[in-house]
mmCIF file of C-alpha atoms in Angstrom:
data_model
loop_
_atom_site.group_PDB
_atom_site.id
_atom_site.type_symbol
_atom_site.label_atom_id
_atom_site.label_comp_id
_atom_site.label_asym_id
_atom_site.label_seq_id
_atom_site.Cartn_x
_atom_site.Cartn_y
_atom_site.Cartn_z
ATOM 1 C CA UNK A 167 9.189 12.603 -7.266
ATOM 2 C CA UNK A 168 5.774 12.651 -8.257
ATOM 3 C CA UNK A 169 2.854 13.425 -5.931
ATOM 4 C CA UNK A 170 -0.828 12.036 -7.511
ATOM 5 C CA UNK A 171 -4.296 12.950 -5.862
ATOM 6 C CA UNK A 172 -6.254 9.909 -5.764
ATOM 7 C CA UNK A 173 -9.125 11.805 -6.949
ATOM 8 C CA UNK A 174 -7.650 12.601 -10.067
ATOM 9 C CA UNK A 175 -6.943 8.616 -10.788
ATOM 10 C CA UNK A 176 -9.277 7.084 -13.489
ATOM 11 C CA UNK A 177 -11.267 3.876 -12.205
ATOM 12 C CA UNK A 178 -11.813 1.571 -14.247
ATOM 13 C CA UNK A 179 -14.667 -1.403 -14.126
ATOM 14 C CA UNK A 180 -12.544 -4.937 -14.112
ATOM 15 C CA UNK A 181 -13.527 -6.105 -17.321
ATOM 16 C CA UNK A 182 -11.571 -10.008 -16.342
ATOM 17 C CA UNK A 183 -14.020 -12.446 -16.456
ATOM 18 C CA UNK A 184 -15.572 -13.572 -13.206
ATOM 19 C CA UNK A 185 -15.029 -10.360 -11.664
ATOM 20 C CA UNK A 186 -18.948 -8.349 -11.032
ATOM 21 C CA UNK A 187 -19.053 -4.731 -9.422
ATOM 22 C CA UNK A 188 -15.516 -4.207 -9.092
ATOM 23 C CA UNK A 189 -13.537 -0.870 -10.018
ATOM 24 C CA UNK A 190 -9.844 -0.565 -10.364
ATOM 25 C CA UNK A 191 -7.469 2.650 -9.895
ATOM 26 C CA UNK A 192 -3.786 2.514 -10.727
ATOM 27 C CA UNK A 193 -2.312 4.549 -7.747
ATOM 28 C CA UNK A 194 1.193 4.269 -8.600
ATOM 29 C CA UNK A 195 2.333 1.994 -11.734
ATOM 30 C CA UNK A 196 4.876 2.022 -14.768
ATOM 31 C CA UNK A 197 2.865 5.380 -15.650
ATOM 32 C CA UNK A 198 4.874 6.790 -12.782
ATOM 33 C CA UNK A 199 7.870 5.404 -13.416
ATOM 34 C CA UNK A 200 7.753 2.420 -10.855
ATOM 35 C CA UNK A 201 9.728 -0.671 -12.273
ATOM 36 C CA UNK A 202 9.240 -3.137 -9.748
ATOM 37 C CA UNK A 203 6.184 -2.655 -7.815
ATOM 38 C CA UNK A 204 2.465 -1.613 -8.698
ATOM 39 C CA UNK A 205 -0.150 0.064 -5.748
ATOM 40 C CA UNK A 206 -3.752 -0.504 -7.034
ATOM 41 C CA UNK A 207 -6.934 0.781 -5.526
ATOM 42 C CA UNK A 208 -10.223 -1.442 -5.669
ATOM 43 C CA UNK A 209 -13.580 -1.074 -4.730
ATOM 44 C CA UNK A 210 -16.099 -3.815 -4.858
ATOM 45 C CA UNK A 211 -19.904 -2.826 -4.674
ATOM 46 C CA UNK A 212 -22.280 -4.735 -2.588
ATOM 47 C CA UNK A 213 -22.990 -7.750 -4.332
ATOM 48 C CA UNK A 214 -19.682 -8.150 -6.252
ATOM 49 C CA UNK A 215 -16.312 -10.141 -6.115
ATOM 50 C CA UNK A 216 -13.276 -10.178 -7.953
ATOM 51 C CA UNK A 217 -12.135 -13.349 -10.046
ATOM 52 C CA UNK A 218 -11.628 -16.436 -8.211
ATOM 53 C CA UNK A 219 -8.335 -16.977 -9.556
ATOM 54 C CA UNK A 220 -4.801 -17.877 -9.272
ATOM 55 C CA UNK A 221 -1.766 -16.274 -10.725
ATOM 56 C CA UNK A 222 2.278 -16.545 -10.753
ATOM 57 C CA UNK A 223 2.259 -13.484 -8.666
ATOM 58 C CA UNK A 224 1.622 -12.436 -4.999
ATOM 59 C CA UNK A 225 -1.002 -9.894 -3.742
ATOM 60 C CA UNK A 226 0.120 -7.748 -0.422
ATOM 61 C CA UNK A 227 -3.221 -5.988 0.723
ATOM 62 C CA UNK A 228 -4.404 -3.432 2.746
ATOM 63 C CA UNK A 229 -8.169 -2.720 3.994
ATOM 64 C CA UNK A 230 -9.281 0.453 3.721
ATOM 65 C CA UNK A 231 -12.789 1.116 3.947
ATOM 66 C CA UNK A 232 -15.901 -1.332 4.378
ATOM 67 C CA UNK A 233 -15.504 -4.896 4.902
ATOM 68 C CA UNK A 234 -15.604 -8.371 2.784
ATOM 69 C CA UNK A 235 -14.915 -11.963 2.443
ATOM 70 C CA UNK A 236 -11.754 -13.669 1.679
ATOM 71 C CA UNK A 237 -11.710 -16.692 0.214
ATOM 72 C CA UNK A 238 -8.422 -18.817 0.272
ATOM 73 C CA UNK A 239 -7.210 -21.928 -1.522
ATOM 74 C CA UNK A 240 -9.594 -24.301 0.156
ATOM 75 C CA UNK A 241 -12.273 -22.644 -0.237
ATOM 76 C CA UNK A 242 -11.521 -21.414 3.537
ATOM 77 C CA UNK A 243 -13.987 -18.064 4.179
ATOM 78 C CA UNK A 244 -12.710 -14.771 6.120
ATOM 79 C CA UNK A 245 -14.144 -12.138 7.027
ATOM 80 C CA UNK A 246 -11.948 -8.899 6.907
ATOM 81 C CA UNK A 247 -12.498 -5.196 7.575
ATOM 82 C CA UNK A 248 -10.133 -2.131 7.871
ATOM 83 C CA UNK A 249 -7.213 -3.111 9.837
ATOM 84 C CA UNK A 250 -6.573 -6.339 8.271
ATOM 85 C CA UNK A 251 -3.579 -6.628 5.826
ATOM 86 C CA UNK A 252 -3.381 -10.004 3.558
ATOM 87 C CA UNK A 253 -0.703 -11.666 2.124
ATOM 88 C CA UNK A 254 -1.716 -14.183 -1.293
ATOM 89 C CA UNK A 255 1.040 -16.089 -1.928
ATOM 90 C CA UNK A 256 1.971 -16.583 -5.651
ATOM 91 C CA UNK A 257 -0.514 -19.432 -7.539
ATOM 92 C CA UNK A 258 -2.694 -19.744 -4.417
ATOM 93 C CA UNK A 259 -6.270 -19.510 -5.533
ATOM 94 C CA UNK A 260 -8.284 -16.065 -4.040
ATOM 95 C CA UNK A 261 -11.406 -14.321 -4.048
ATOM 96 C CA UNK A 262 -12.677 -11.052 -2.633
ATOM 97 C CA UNK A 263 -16.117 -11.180 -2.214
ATOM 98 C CA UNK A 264 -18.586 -7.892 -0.956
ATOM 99 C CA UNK A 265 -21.311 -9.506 -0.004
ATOM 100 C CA UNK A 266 -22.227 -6.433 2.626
ATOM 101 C CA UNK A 267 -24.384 -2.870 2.411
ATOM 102 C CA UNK A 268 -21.274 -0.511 1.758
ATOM 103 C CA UNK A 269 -18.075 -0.544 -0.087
ATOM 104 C CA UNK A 270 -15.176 -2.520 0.461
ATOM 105 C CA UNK A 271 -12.323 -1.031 -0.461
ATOM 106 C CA UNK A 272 -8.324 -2.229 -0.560
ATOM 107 C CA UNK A 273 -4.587 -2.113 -1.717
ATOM 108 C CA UNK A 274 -3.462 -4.568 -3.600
ATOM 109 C CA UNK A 275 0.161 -4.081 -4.524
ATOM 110 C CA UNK A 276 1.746 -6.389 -6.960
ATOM 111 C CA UNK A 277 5.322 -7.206 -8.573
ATOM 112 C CA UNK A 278 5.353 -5.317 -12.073
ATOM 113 C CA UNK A 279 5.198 -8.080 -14.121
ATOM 114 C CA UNK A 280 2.856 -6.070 -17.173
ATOM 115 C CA UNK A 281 -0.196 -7.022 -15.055
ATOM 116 C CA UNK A 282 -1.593 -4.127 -13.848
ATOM 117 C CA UNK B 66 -2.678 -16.852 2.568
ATOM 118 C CA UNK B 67 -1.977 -14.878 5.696
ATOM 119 C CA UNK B 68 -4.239 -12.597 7.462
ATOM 120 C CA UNK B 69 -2.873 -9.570 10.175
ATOM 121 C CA UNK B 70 -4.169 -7.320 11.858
ATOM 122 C CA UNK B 71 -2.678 -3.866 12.305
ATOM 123 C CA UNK B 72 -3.241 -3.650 16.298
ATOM 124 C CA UNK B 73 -1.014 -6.620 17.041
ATOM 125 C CA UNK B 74 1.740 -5.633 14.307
ATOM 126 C CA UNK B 75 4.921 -4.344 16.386
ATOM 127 C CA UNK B 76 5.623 -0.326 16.503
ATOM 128 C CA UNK B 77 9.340 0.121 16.371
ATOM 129 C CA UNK B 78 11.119 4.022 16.502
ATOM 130 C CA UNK B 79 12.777 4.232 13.798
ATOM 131 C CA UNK B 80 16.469 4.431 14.850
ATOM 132 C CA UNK B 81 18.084 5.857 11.866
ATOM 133 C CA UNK B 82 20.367 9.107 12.339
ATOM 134 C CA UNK B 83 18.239 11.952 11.002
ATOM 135 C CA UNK B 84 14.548 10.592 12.340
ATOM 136 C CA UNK B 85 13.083 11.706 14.810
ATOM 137 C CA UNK B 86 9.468 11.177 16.006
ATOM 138 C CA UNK B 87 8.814 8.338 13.539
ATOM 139 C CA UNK B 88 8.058 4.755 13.798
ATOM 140 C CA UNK B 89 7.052 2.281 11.718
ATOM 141 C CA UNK B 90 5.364 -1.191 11.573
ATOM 142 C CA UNK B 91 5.596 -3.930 9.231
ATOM 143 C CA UNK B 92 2.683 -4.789 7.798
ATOM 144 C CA UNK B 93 3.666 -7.134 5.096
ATOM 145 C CA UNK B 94 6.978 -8.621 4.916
ATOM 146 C CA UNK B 95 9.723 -11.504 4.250
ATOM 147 C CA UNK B 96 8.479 -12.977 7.757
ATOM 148 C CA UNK B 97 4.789 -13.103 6.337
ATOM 149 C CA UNK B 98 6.339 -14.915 2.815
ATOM 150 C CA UNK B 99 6.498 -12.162 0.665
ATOM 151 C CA UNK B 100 9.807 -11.987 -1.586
ATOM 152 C CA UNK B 101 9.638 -9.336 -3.336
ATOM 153 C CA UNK B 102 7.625 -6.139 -1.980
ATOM 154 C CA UNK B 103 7.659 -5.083 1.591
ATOM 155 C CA UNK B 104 4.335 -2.937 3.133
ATOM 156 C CA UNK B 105 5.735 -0.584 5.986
ATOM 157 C CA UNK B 106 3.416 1.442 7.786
ATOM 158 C CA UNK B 107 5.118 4.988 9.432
ATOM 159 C CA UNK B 108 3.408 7.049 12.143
ATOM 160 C CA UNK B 109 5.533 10.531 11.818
ATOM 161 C CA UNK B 110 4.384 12.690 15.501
ATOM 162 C CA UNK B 111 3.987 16.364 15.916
ATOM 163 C CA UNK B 112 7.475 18.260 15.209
ATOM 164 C CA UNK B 113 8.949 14.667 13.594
ATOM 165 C CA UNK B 114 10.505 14.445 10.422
ATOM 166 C CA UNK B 115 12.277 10.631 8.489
ATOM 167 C CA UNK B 116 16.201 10.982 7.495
ATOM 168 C CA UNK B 117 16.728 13.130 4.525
ATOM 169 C CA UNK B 118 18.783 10.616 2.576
ATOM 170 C CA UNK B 119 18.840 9.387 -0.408
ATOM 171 C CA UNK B 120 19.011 5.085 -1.775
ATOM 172 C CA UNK B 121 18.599 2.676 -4.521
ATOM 173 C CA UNK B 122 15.425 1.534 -3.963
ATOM 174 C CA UNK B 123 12.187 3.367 -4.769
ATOM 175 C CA UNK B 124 9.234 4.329 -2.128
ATOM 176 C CA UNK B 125 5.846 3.813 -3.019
ATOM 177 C CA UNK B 126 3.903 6.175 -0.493
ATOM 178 C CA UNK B 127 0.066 6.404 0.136
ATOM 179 C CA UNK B 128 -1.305 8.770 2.833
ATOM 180 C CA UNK B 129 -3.559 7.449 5.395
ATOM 181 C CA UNK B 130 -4.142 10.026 7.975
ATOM 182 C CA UNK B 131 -3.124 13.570 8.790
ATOM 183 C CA UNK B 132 -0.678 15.498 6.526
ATOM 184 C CA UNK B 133 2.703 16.709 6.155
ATOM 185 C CA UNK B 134 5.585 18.298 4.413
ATOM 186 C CA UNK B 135 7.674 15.774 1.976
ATOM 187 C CA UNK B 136 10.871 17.411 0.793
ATOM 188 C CA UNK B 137 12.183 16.502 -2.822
ATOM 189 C CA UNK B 138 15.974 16.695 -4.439
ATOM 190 C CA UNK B 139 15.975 20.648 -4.751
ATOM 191 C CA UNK B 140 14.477 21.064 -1.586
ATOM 192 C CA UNK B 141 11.653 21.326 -2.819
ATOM 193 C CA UNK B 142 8.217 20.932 -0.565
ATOM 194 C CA UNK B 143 4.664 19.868 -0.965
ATOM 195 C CA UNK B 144 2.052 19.549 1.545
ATOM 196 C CA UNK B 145 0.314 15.924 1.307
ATOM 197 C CA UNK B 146 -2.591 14.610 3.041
ATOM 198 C CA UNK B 147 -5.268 11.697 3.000
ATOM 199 C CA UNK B 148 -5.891 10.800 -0.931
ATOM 200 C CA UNK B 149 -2.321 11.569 -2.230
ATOM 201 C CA UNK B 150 0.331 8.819 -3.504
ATOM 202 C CA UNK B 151 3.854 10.128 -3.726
ATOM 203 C CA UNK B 152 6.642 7.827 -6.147
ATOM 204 C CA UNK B 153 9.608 8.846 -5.057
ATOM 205 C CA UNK B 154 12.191 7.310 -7.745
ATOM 206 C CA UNK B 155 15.142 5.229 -6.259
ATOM 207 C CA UNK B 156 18.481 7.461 -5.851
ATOM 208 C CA UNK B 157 16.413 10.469 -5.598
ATOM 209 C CA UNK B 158 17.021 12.971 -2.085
ATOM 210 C CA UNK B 159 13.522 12.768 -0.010
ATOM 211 C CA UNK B 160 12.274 13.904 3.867
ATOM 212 C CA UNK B 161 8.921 13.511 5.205
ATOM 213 C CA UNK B 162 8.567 16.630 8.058
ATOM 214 C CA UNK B 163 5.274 16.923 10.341
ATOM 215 C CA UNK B 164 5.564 20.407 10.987
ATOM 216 C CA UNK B 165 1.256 20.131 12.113
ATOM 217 C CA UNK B 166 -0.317 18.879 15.193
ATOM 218 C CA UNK B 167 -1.716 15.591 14.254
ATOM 219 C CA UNK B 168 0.102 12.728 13.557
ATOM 220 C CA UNK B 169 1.079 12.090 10.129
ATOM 221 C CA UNK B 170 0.612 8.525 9.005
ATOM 222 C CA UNK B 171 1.368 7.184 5.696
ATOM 223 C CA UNK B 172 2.329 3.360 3.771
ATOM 224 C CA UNK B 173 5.475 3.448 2.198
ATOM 225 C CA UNK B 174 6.305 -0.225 0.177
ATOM 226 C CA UNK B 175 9.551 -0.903 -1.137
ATOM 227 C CA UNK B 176 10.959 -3.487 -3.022
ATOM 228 C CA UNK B 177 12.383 -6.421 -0.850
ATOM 229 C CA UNK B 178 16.589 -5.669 -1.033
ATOM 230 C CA UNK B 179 16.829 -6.498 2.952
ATOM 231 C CA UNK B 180 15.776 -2.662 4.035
ATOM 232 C CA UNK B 181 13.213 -2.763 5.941
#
């Protein structure tokens, strides 16, 4: 067992391209000794969004603090705020946008496929 | 891409012999189209306390509110509260006790072997 303070987590600024104001924390990972599954903890500034991408694997997230937009495959806008969970299927294009005053902050737990 | 919200996800008690006081929601699941990772969110009351049991699948935990007592393989306890993640490694003996007067809520995610 192995019990991590989130305040003690690095975050790191999402260097992928596409991505603006957006900091990453590995909550639990490989690091930890998780094999399958990976927690990460982002937080996108006002003004900022994460990559509007697709990928071979799915995103299962969880609002924390703040709220944002969604944006799913067609382009198809949501607005979300704590309370919401998402699911992003595999290969279905996604973008998290901030385009509010405060934080937005969310899990986003992926399969551990050494993309963390 | 699915969106939920937590108010109209289903509360079960958690039926298991050993807990007592706990119940649980599923956030993000096999019914939502996620294969491999399952989001599970548990709401442990006052004096309530999850099996202490042992399995071959890991737990990814993240506190969300309140705090409590999580028991490892040599008995050992820590007190945990908002900001700490807890990998608990598959196989290994593990309890979550609220012993406090708040309720003690926390995600656990597992990897998708039909436990939910």
């Amino acid at each position: 067992m192995k019990i991590k303070q989130n305040s003690r987590i690095k975050q790191v600024e999402v260097a992928e391209e596409g991505a603006k104001n957006t900091r990453k924390k590995i909550l639990i990972g490989p690091n930890d000794g998780s094999k399958n599954i990976i927690m990460r903890y982002f937080t996108i500034a006002p003004g900022g969004h994460s990559p509007k991408h697709s990928h071979n694997w799915e995103h299962l997230v969880k609002i924390e603090s703040g709220k944002g937009i969604v944006v799913g495959r067609y382009d198809n806008k949501a607005e979300v705020s704590e309370g919401c969970n998402i699911f992003v299927e595999a290969n279905e294009m996604h973008q998290f946008q901030n385009p509010f005053e405060e934080n937005f902050e969310f899990i986003c737990i992926i399969p551990n496929i050494d993309k963390v």
